[in-house]
mmCIF file of C-alpha atoms in Angstrom:
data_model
loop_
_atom_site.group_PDB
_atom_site.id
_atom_site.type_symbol
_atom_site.label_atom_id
_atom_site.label_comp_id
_atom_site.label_asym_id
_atom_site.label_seq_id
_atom_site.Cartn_x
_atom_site.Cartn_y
_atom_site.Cartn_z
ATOM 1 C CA UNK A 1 88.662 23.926 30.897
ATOM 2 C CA UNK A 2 88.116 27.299 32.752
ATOM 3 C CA UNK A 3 85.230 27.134 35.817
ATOM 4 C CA UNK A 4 81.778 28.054 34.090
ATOM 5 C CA UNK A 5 80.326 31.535 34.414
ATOM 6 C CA UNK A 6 77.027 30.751 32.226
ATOM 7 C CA UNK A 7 74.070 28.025 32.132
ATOM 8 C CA UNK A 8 75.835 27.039 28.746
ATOM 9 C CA UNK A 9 78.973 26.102 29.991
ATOM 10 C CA UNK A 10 77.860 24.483 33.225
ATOM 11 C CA UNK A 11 75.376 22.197 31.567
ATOM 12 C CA UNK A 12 78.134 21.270 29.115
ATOM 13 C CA UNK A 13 80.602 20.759 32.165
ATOM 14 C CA UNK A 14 78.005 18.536 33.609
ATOM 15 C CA UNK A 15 77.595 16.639 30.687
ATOM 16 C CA UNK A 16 81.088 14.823 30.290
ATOM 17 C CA UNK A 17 81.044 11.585 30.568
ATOM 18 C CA UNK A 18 83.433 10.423 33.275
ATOM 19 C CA UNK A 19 82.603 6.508 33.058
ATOM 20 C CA UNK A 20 80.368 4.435 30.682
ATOM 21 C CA UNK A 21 77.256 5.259 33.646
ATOM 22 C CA UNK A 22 78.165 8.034 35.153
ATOM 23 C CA UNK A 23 78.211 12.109 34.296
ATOM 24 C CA UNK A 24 79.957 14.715 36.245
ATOM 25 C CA UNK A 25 76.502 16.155 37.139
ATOM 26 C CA UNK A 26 75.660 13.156 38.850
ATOM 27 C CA UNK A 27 78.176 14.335 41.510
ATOM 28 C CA UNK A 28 77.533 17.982 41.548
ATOM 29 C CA UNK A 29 74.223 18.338 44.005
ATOM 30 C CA UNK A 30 74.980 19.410 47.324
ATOM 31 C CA UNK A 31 72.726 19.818 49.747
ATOM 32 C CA UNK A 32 75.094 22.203 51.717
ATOM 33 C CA UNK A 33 75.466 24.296 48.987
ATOM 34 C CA UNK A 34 72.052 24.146 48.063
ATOM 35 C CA UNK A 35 70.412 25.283 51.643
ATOM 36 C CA UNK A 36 72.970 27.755 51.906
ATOM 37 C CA UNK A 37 72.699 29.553 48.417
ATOM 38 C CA UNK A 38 76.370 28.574 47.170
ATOM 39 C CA UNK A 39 77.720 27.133 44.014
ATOM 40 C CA UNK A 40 79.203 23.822 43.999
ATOM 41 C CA UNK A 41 80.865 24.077 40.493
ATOM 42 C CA UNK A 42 84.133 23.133 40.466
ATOM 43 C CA UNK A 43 87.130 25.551 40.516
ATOM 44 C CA UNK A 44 89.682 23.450 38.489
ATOM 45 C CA UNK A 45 87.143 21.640 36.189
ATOM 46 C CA UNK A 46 90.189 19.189 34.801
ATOM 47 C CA UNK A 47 91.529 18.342 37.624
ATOM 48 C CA UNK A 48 87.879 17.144 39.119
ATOM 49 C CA UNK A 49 87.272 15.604 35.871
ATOM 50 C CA UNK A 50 90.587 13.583 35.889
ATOM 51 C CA UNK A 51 90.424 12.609 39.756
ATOM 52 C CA UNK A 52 86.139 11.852 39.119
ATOM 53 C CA UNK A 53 87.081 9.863 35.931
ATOM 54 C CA UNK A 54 89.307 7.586 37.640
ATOM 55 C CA UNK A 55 86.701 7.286 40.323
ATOM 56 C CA UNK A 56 84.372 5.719 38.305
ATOM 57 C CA UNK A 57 85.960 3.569 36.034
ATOM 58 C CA UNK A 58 88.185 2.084 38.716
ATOM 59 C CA UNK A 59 85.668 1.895 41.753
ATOM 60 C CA UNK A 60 81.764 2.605 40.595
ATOM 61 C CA UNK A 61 81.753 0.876 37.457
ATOM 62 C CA UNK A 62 82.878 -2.318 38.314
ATOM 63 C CA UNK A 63 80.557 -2.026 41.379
ATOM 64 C CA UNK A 64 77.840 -1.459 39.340
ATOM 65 C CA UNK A 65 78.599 -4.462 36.984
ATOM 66 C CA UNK A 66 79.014 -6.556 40.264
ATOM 67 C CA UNK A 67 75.788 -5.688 42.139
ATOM 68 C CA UNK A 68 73.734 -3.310 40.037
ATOM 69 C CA UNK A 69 72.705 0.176 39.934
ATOM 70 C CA UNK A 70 74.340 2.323 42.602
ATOM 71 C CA UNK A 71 72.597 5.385 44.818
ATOM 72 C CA UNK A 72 74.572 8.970 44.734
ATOM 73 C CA UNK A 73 74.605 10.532 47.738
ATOM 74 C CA UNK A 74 77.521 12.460 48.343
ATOM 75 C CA UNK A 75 80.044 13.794 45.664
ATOM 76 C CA UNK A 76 82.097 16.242 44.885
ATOM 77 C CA UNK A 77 82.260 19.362 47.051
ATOM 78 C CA UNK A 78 84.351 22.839 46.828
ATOM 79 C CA UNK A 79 86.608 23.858 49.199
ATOM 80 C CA UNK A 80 84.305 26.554 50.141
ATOM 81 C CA UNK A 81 80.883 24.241 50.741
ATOM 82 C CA UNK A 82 83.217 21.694 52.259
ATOM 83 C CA UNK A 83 84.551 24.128 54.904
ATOM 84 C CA UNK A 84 81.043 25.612 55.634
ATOM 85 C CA UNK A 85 80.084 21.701 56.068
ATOM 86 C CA UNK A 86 82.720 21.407 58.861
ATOM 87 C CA UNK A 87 82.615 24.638 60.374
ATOM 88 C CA UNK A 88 78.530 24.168 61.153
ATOM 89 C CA UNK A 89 79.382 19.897 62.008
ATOM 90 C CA UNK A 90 77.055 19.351 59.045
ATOM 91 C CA UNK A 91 79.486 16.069 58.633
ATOM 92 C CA UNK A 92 82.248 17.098 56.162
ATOM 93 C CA UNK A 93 85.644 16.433 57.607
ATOM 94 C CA UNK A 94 88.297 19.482 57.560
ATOM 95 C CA UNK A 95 89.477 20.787 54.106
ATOM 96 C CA UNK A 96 92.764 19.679 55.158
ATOM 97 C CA UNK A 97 91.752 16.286 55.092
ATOM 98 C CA UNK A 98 88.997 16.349 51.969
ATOM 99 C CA UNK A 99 91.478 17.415 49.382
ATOM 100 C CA UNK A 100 91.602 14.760 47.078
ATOM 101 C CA UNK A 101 88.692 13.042 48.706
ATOM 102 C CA UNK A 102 85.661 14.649 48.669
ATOM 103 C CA UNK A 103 87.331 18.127 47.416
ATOM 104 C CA UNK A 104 87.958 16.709 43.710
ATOM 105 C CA UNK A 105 89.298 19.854 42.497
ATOM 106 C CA UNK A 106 92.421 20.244 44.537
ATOM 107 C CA UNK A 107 95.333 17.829 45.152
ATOM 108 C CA UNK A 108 96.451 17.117 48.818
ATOM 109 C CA UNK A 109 99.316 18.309 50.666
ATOM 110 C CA UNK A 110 101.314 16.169 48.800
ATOM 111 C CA UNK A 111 100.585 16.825 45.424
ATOM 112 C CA UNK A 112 97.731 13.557 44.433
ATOM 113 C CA UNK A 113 94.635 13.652 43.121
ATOM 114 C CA UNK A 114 91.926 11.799 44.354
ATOM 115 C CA UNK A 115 87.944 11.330 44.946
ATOM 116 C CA UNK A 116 85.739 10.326 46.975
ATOM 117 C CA UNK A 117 81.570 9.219 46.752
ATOM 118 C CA UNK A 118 79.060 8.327 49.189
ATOM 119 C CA UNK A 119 77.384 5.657 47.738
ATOM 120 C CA UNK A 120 74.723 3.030 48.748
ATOM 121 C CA UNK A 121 74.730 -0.441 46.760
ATOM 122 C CA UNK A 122 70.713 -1.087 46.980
ATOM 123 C CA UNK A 123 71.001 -4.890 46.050
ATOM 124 C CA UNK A 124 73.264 -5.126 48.605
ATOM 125 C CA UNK A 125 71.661 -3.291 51.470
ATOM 126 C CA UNK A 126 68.323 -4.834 51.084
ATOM 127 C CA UNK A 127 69.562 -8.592 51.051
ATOM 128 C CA UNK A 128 71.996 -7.915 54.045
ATOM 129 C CA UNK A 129 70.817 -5.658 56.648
ATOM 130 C CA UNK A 130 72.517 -8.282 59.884
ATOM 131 C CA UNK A 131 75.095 -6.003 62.081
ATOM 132 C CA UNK A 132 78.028 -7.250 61.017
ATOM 133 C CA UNK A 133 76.812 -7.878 57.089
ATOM 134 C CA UNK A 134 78.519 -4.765 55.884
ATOM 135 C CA UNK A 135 81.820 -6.712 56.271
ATOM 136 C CA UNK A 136 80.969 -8.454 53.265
ATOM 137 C CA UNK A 137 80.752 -5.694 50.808
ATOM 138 C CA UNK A 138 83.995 -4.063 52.700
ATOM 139 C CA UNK A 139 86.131 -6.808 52.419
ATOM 140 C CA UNK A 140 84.542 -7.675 48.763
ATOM 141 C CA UNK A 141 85.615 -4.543 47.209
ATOM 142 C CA UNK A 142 89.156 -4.914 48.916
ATOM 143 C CA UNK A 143 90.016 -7.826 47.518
ATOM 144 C CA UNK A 144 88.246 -6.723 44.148
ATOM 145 C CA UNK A 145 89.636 -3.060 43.505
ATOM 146 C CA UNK A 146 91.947 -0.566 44.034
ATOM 147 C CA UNK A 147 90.149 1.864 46.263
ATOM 148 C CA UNK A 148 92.007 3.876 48.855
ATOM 149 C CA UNK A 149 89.777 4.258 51.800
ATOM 150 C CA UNK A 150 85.961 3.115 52.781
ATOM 151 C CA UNK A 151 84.389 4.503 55.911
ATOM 152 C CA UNK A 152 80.599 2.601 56.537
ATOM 153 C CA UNK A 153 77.843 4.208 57.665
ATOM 154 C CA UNK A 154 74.965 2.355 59.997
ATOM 155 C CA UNK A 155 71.816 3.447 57.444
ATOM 156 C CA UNK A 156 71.461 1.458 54.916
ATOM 157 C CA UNK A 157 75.063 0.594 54.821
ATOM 158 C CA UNK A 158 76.425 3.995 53.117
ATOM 159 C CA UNK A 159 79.958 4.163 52.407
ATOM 160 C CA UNK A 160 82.683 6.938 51.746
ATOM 161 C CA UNK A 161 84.410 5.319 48.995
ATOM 162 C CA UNK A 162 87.269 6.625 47.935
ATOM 163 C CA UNK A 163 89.984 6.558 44.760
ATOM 164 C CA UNK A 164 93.605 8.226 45.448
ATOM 165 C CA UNK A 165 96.987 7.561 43.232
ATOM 166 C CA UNK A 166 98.562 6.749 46.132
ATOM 167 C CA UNK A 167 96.161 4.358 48.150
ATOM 168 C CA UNK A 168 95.757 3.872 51.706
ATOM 169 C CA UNK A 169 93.864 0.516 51.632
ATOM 170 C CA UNK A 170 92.241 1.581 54.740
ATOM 171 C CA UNK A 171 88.477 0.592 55.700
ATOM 172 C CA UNK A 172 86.988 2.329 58.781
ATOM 173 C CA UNK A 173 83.397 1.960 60.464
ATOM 174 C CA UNK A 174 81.254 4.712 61.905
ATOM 175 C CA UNK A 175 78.727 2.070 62.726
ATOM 176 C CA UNK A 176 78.339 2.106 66.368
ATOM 177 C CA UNK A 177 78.905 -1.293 67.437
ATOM 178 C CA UNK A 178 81.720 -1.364 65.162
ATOM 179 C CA UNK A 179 83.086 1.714 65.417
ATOM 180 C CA UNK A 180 87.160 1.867 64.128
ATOM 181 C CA UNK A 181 89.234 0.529 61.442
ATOM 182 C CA UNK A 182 88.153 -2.510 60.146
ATOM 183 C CA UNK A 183 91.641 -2.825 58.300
ATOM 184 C CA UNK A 184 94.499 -1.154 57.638
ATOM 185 C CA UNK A 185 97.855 -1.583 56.767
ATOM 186 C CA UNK A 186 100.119 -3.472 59.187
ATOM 187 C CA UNK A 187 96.728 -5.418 60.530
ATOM 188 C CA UNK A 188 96.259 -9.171 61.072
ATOM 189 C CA UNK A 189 94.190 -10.134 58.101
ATOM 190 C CA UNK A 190 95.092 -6.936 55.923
ATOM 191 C CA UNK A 191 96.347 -8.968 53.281
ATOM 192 C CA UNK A 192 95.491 -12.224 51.705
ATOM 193 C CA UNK A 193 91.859 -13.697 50.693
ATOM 194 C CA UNK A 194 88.661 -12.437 52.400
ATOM 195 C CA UNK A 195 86.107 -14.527 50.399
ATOM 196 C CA UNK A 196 84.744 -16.657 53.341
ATOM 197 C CA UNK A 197 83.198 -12.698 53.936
ATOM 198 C CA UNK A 198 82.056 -12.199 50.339
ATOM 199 C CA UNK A 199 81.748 -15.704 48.427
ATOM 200 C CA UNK A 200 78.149 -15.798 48.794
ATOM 201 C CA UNK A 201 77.560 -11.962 47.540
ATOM 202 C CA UNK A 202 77.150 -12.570 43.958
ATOM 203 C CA UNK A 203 76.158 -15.719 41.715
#
C-alpha cells in the first residue's frame, strides 16, 4: 500500500482493522503533529500495519480481555514528528532509538519491526493507585505476554508498551520513587513466577 495523498485513501488506511478492537486510526492522532501543522500518516503503510497488527493481537487484545477497555494515548509517530518531539524535549526519545517502537513504519538498525503504545488500563488504575501498585500490572503482563519493553509512568500508571520480533523483556520505571529497571535480563527475579504481585488482579 503506497502512503495516502487524498481524504479517500487515508480514511481507508485508517480503517483496517489491525485486531478484533482496534483500527489503525486509533493510533494515528498526534498531538505533536497536530500543534505543529504536520502529517502523521505513515510512510510505509505495510510495514506499520504489520508491526501495529502484531501489537494488538499479541499485547492490547489480550489486555483488554484481561482488564477491560484500554485508553490510547500515544501511538504511532513518523520519523519526522518523532524527531521534532525530541529535538523541542516534548518527550519522544531519539529516532535512533523509536524505530520499531514508537516509529512503526521503519525497522531498527537491525532490520525488526516493532511497535510501541502508550496506554492506560482504567480498571486497573482506579482500583490501584498505592506507590508501588504498578508492579502488579508490570509483572502481570510479563508473565502473561510476549511484550518487549514497558516503561511506567507516575499519572495514572501510563505505560510505553511495546511489541518487537526480537524481545527485550525489559520493564523500566520513570516513576520517581522508583525510577530504573524494574527487570531485565540477567536480574534476580527476571525469570520464574511473579503472581504473589498479580494473583489478586483479576477474578
Amino acid at each position: 500500500m503506497k502512503k495516502p495523498q487524498t481524504v479517500a485513501k487515508l480514511v481507508e488506511l485508517g480503517r483496517v482493522q489491525l485486531s478484533q478492537g482496534f483500527l489503525l486510526r486509533d493510533f494515528l492522532y498526534s498531538e505533536i503533529a497536530a500543534m505543529h501543522g504536520l502529517s502523521n500518516v505513515p510512510d510505509d503503510p505495510d510495514l506499520a500495519i504489520a508491526a501495529g497488527t502484531r501489537l494488538c493481537t499479541d499485547l492490547l487484545e489480550p489486555l483488554r480481555e484481561a482488564f477491560g477497555p484500554l485508553q490510547i494515548v500515544s501511538g504511532l509517530r513518523t520519523a519526522e514528528v518523532n524527531a521534532l518531539g525530541a529535538a523541542k524535549a516534548y518527550g519522544p526519545a531519539s529516532n535512533e532509538r523509536s524505530l520499531a517502537g514508537h516509529i512503526w513504519d521503519k525497522r531498527d538498525a537491525a532490520g525488526q519491526m516493532g511497535a510501541t503504545a502508550g496506554i492506560i488500563v482504567p480498571a486497573f488504575a482506579d482500583r490501584f493507585t498505592a506507590p508501588d501498585d504498578w508492579k502488579r500490572l508490570a509483572w502481570w503482563i510479563h508473565d502473561h505476554l510476549p511484550y518487549s519493553s514497558m516503561e511506567f509512568f507516575p499519572q495514572r500508571w501510563m505505560l510505553h508498551l511495546q511489541w518487537h520480533e526480537k524481545p527485550l523483556r525489559m520493564i523500566y520505571s520513570h516513576i520517581p520513587e522508583a525510577r530504573g529497571y524494574l527487570t531485565r535480563p540477567g536480574m534476580p527475579g527476571h525469570d520464574g513466577d511473579h503472581r504473589e504481585y498479580w494473583s489478586t488482579l483479576i477474578g
